[in-house]
Coordinates of C-alpha atoms and ligand atoms in Angstrom, one line a residue:
M1 CA 2.7 -23.1 -9.4
E2 CA 6.0 -21.4 -8.3
L3 CA 6.0 -17.7 -8.1
S4 CA 8.8 -17.6 -10.6
E5 CA 6.6 -19.1 -13.3
F6 CA 4.2 -16.1 -13.4
P7 CA 4.8 -13.4 -15.9
R8 CA 6.5 -10.5 -14.3
Q9 CA 7.8 -7.2 -15.6
S10 CA 10.8 -5.8 -13.8
I11 CA 9.9 -2.3 -12.8
A12 CA 10.7 -2.0 -9.1
H13 CA 14.1 -1.5 -7.5
L14 CA 14.4 -4.7 -5.6
P15 CA 15.2 -5.8 -3.0
T16 CA 14.2 -2.6 -1.1
P17 CA 16.4 -1.8 1.9
L18 CA 15.7 -3.2 5.4
E19 CA 17.2 -0.8 7.9
P20 CA 17.0 -0.1 11.6
M21 CA 14.9 2.8 13.1
A22 CA 17.4 2.9 15.9
R23 CA 16.6 6.3 17.5
L24 CA 12.8 5.7 17.4
A25 CA 13.2 2.3 19.0
V26 CA 15.3 3.8 21.9
H27 CA 12.8 6.7 22.3
L28 CA 9.9 4.3 22.5
G29 CA 11.7 1.9 24.8
G30 CA 10.1 -1.2 23.2
P31 CA 11.1 -3.8 20.7
R32 CA 13.8 -3.6 18.0
I33 CA 12.3 -1.7 15.0
L34 CA 13.4 -2.2 11.4
V35 CA 11.8 -0.5 8.5
K36 CA 11.3 -2.2 5.1
R37 CA 11.7 0.6 2.6
D38 CA 9.0 -0.1 0.0
D39 CA 8.7 3.7 -0.4
C40 CA 12.0 3.1 -2.3
T41 CA 10.6 0.8 -5.1
G42 CA 11.8 3.5 -7.5
L43 CA 9.0 4.0 -9.9
A44 CA 7.8 7.7 -10.0
L45 CA 8.5 8.3 -6.3
G46 CA 7.8 4.7 -5.3
G47 CA 5.4 2.8 -3.1
N48 CA 3.8 -0.5 -2.6
K49 CA 1.7 -0.6 -5.8
T50 CA 4.8 -0.9 -7.9
R51 CA 5.3 -4.5 -6.6
K52 CA 1.8 -5.4 -7.6
L53 CA 2.2 -3.7 -11.0
E54 CA 5.1 -6.0 -11.9
F55 CA 2.6 -8.8 -12.1
L56 CA -0.4 -6.8 -13.4
I57 CA 1.5 -5.1 -16.3
A58 CA 3.1 -8.4 -17.3
E59 CA -0.4 -9.9 -17.5
A60 CA -1.7 -6.9 -19.5
L61 CA 1.1 -7.3 -22.0
A62 CA 0.6 -11.0 -22.2
Q63 CA -3.0 -10.4 -23.1
G64 CA -2.1 -7.9 -25.8
A65 CA -3.5 -4.9 -24.0
D66 CA -2.8 -1.4 -25.4
T67 CA -4.6 0.5 -22.7
L68 CA -4.6 0.4 -18.9
L69 CA -7.7 1.5 -17.0
T70 CA -7.8 1.9 -13.2
T71 CA -9.5 4.0 -10.5
G72 CA -8.9 5.7 -7.2
G73 CA -9.3 8.8 -5.1
V74 CA -7.8 12.1 -6.3
Q75 CA -4.7 11.5 -4.2
S76 CA -4.4 7.8 -5.0
N77 CA -0.9 6.5 -4.9
H78 CA -2.0 3.4 -6.8
V79 CA -3.2 5.5 -9.7
R80 CA 0.0 7.5 -9.9
Q81 CA 2.2 4.4 -10.0
T82 CA -0.1 2.8 -12.6
A83 CA 0.2 5.9 -14.8
A84 CA 4.0 5.6 -14.5
A85 CA 4.0 1.9 -15.2
A86 CA 1.8 2.4 -18.3
A87 CA 4.3 5.1 -19.6
R88 CA 7.2 2.7 -19.2
A89 CA 5.4 -0.1 -21.0
G90 CA 4.2 2.2 -23.8
L91 CA 0.6 1.7 -23.0
S92 CA -2.0 4.4 -22.8
C93 CA -3.6 5.0 -19.5
H94 CA -7.1 6.1 -18.4
L95 CA -7.8 7.0 -14.7
V96 CA -11.2 7.3 -13.2
L97 CA -10.8 9.6 -10.2
A98 CA -13.2 11.0 -7.6
P99 CA -12.5 12.6 -4.3
A100 CA -12.2 9.9 -1.6
V101 CA -12.5 12.4 1.2
T102 CA -13.6 16.1 1.6
W103 CA -10.5 17.9 2.5
N104 CA -10.4 21.6 2.0
D105 CA -6.8 22.3 1.3
P106 CA -6.2 24.3 -1.9
A107 CA -3.4 21.9 -2.7
Y108 CA -5.6 18.8 -2.5
D109 CA -7.0 18.8 -6.0
V110 CA -3.9 20.0 -7.8
S111 CA -0.7 18.9 -6.0
G112 CA 0.8 15.6 -4.9
N113 CA -0.3 12.5 -6.7
V114 CA -2.8 14.1 -9.1
L115 CA -0.1 16.6 -10.3
L116 CA 2.1 13.6 -11.2
D117 CA -0.8 11.7 -12.9
H118 CA -1.0 14.6 -15.4
L119 CA 2.7 14.8 -15.7
L120 CA 2.9 11.1 -16.5
G121 CA 0.6 11.6 -19.5
A122 CA -2.5 9.7 -18.2
Q123 CA -6.0 10.7 -19.3
V124 CA -7.7 11.8 -16.1
H125 CA -11.5 11.5 -15.8
L126 CA -12.3 13.5 -12.7
L127 CA -15.8 12.7 -11.4
P128 CA -17.8 14.4 -8.7
P129 CA -17.7 13.3 -5.0
G130 CA -19.9 10.4 -4.2
T131 CA -19.6 8.8 -7.7
D132 CA -19.5 5.0 -7.8
R133 CA -16.0 4.8 -9.2
D134 CA -16.2 1.1 -10.1
K135 CA -19.4 1.6 -12.1
A136 CA -17.9 4.6 -13.8
M137 CA -14.8 2.6 -14.7
G138 CA -17.0 -0.2 -16.1
R139 CA -18.8 2.3 -18.3
L140 CA -15.5 3.8 -19.6
A141 CA -14.2 0.3 -20.3
R142 CA -17.1 -0.3 -22.5
V143 CA -16.6 3.0 -24.4
L144 CA -12.9 2.3 -24.9
N145 CA -13.6 -1.2 -26.1
S146 CA -16.2 0.0 -28.6
Q147 CA -13.5 2.3 -29.9
G148 CA -11.3 -0.7 -30.6
K149 CA -9.0 -0.4 -27.7
A150 CA -7.6 -3.5 -26.0
V151 CA -8.3 -2.5 -22.4
Y152 CA -6.8 -4.1 -19.3
V153 CA -8.7 -3.1 -16.1
I154 CA -6.8 -2.9 -12.8
P155 CA -9.0 -2.9 -9.8
S156 CA -8.7 -0.2 -7.1
G157 CA -5.4 -0.5 -5.3
G158 CA -4.3 -3.2 -7.7
S159 CA -5.8 -5.6 -5.1
N160 CA -6.6 -8.9 -6.7
A161 CA -4.8 -12.3 -6.8
V162 CA -2.5 -11.1 -9.5
G163 CA -1.4 -7.9 -7.8
A164 CA -1.0 -9.6 -4.5
L165 CA 1.7 -11.8 -6.0
G166 CA 3.9 -8.8 -5.6
Y167 CA 3.6 -9.1 -1.8
V168 CA 4.0 -12.9 -1.8
A169 CA 7.4 -12.0 -3.4
C170 CA 8.0 -9.3 -0.7
A171 CA 7.4 -11.8 2.1
M172 CA 10.1 -14.1 0.6
E173 CA 12.4 -11.1 0.0
L174 CA 12.1 -10.1 3.7
A175 CA 12.7 -13.6 4.9
D176 CA 16.0 -13.7 2.8
Q177 CA 17.1 -10.3 4.1
A178 CA 16.3 -11.2 7.7
A179 CA 18.3 -14.4 7.4
E180 CA 21.2 -12.6 6.0
L181 CA 21.2 -10.1 9.0
G182 CA 20.7 -13.0 11.4
E183 CA 17.3 -11.5 12.5
K184 CA 14.1 -13.2 13.4
V185 CA 11.2 -11.0 12.4
D186 CA 8.4 -11.5 15.0
Y187 CA 6.0 -9.0 13.6
L188 CA 5.4 -7.1 10.3
V189 CA 3.3 -4.0 10.8
H190 CA 1.8 -2.1 7.8
A191 CA -1.1 0.1 6.6
S192 CA -3.9 -1.9 5.1
G193 CA -6.4 -0.2 2.7
S194 CA -7.7 -2.2 -0.3
G195 CA -6.3 -5.4 1.1
G196 CA -3.9 -6.7 -1.5
T197 CA -0.7 -5.9 0.3
Q198 CA -1.8 -7.8 3.5
A199 CA -3.3 -10.7 1.4
G200 CA 0.0 -11.2 -0.4
L201 CA 2.1 -11.0 2.8
V202 CA -0.2 -13.4 4.6
A203 CA -0.2 -15.9 1.7
G204 CA 3.6 -15.5 1.3
M205 CA 4.2 -16.1 5.0
Q206 CA 1.9 -19.1 5.1
L207 CA 3.4 -20.7 2.0
S208 CA 7.0 -20.2 3.3
G209 CA 6.1 -21.5 6.7
S210 CA 7.2 -18.3 8.3
S211 CA 6.3 -17.5 11.9
T212 CA 6.2 -13.7 11.3
Q213 CA 2.8 -12.3 12.3
V214 CA 1.4 -9.8 9.9
L215 CA -0.5 -6.9 11.6
G216 CA -2.5 -4.8 9.2
I217 CA -3.4 -1.4 10.6
D218 CA -6.9 -0.4 9.3
I219 CA -6.8 3.0 7.6
T220 CA -10.3 2.7 6.1
A221 CA -12.3 3.2 9.3
N222 CA -14.3 0.1 8.3
A223 CA -12.2 -2.8 9.7
A224 CA -15.0 -5.4 9.2
D225 CA -15.2 -4.7 5.5
L226 CA -11.4 -4.6 5.2
K227 CA -11.1 -8.0 6.9
K228 CA -13.6 -9.6 4.5
K229 CA -11.6 -8.1 1.6
V230 CA -8.2 -9.3 2.9
R231 CA -9.7 -12.8 3.5
S232 CA -11.1 -13.1 0.0
I233 CA -8.0 -11.8 -1.7
T234 CA -5.7 -14.1 0.4
Q235 CA -7.8 -17.1 -0.5
A236 CA -7.8 -16.1 -4.2
T237 CA -4.0 -15.6 -4.1
L238 CA -3.4 -19.0 -2.5
H239 CA -5.7 -20.5 -5.2
H240 CA -4.0 -18.6 -8.0
L241 CA -0.7 -20.1 -6.8
G242 CA -2.3 -23.4 -7.3
G243 CA -2.2 -24.5 -3.7
D244 CA -5.1 -26.3 -2.2
E245 CA -4.1 -24.8 1.2
A246 CA -6.8 -23.2 3.2
L247 CA -6.1 -19.9 4.8
D248 CA -4.9 -20.3 8.4
R249 CA -7.7 -18.7 10.5
N250 CA -5.4 -16.9 12.9
A251 CA -3.3 -15.4 10.2
L252 CA -5.6 -12.5 9.5
Q253 CA -5.0 -9.7 12.0
I254 CA -6.5 -6.4 11.3
I255 CA -5.9 -3.8 14.0
E256 CA -8.5 -1.0 14.2
G257 CA -8.7 2.3 16.1
Y258 CA -6.1 4.3 14.2
A259 CA -8.0 5.4 11.1
G260 CA -9.8 8.3 12.7
E261 CA -13.2 9.3 11.4
A262 CA -12.7 8.3 7.8
Y263 CA -10.2 7.3 5.2
G264 CA -8.0 10.3 4.4
L265 CA -9.1 12.5 7.3
P266 CA -6.0 13.4 9.4
T267 CA -5.8 12.5 13.1
E268 CA -3.6 14.2 15.8
Q269 CA -1.9 10.8 16.5
M270 CA -1.0 10.5 12.8
R271 CA 0.5 14.0 12.7
A272 CA 2.5 13.3 15.9
A273 CA 3.7 10.0 14.4
V274 CA 4.7 11.6 11.1
R275 CA 6.7 14.3 13.0
L276 CA 8.3 11.7 15.3
A277 CA 9.6 9.4 12.5
A278 CA 10.9 12.5 10.7
R279 CA 12.7 13.9 13.7
M280 CA 14.0 10.6 15.1
D281 CA 15.2 8.8 11.9
G282 CA 14.8 11.3 9.1
L283 CA 12.0 9.1 7.7
I284 CA 9.2 10.7 5.8
L285 CA 5.7 9.1 6.2
D286 CA 2.4 10.1 4.7
P287 CA -0.9 11.3 6.2
V288 CA -3.3 8.7 4.8
Y289 CA -1.5 5.4 5.2
T290 CA 1.9 5.1 6.8
G291 CA 1.4 7.9 9.3
K292 CA -1.7 6.2 10.7
A293 CA 0.1 2.8 10.6
M294 CA 3.0 4.3 12.5
A295 CA 0.6 5.9 15.0
G296 CA -0.8 2.4 15.5
L297 CA 2.7 0.9 16.0
I298 CA 3.6 3.5 18.5
D299 CA 0.4 3.0 20.5
L300 CA 0.8 -0.9 20.4
I301 CA 4.3 -0.5 21.8
S302 CA 3.1 1.8 24.6
Q303 CA 0.5 -0.8 25.5
G304 CA 3.3 -3.4 25.9
R305 CA 2.1 -5.5 23.0
F306 CA 5.7 -6.6 22.1
D307 CA 8.5 -7.9 24.2
K308 CA 11.8 -5.9 24.3
D309 CA 13.7 -8.7 22.8
Q310 CA 11.4 -9.1 19.8
T311 CA 11.9 -7.6 16.4
V312 CA 9.2 -5.6 14.6
V313 CA 9.4 -4.6 10.9
F314 CA 7.5 -1.6 9.9
L315 CA 6.6 -1.8 6.2
H316 CA 6.9 1.6 4.7
T317 CA 4.4 1.4 1.8
G318 CA 5.2 4.9 0.4
G319 CA 2.6 7.6 -0.2
M320 CA 4.8 10.7 0.4
P321 CA 3.4 12.7 -2.5
G322 CA 0.1 12.8 -0.6
L323 CA 1.8 14.8 2.2
F324 CA 1.8 17.8 -0.1
A325 CA -2.0 17.6 -0.5
Y326 CA -2.2 18.4 3.3
T327 CA 0.2 21.3 3.2
E328 CA -1.8 23.6 5.5
Y329 CA -2.4 20.9 8.1
F330 CA 1.3 20.2 8.5
Q331 CA 2.1 23.9 8.6
Q332 CA 0.1 24.4 11.8
D333 CA 2.2 23.6 14.9
Ligands
LIG1 C1 -2.3 1.6 -1.2 C2 -1.5 1.9 -0.1 C3 -1.5 1.1 1.1 C4 -2.4 0.0 1.3 O1 -2.1 -1.1 0.5 P1 -3.4 -2.0 0.1 O2 -2.8 -3.1 -0.7 O3 -4.3 -1.1 -0.7 O4 -4.0 -2.5 1.4 C5 -0.6 1.5 2.1 N1 0.2 2.6 2.0 C6 0.2 3.3 0.9 C7 1.1 4.5 0.8 C8 -0.6 3.0 -0.2 O5 -0.6 3.8 -1.3

């Protein structure tokens, strides 16, 4: 089945810009660096989940849902974008949140994404640390159903075969933009968390016969699990698209070593990368995803992983509201 045959709700500003990080590239003395601005998808401060939600919301509406239910950490970008998409579609929205990390900044529980969740009118169910969020979401789904609600459940990160279609579309969009600029994209580097973004990109590159290598920087501190997730969602996505194509074994590249101790715990390399991107190109990254991915890119360049005549695209997946949950950390110099 062609991508264009799947129901899709137009909520993202597309195509997102593809622009050079000219000063950073010169500073690092490595390959040409372009940034794909998926932080500019437009919905409630943007980010990568909006592309997935175009397909997820369309499926929810097609199924006659009146209520969206999803889950994430307190500072989940996915949850914030889902709350916004629900508002736009006129659906009610329930969010099962629990702290994904212990981070003692007074802003953590009240600012950034969670502030926006409330502003967007979602019903926030805040659970204690260590709660099994998926189980809690299942319980809430049953309660809502028993109240007569037509509930559409979106998994953590919007990462399933339907959500990943958003990144199949992104792979095609990038190919068109690169062709227009006369660029050949050798590598696409991005933060990989719940796996749907990488799965969609890998499936999209494979289906379009692209030679661009997708490098997912692990931000979970559990690269083995992440790889399993990405593999299974990629296969499900290829299947959902009706192909009988098997996943190319070499296509799954997860780079570990930049997550730090745990998901959401800052690293010095991340802070340095966030500062450098801001001061070189005026680009704002986030502490949980894109800052760690950029730290990875900077380190790979310093190791000579890329040739000088190659082109690397850094996919900016958004997440900037999360920066404000780490206010104290970034105030220290
Ligand atoms: C969710 C998220 C990611 C990771 O995308 P996945 O599809 O979950 O792997 C990367 N960056 C930001 C800012 C995110 O919110």
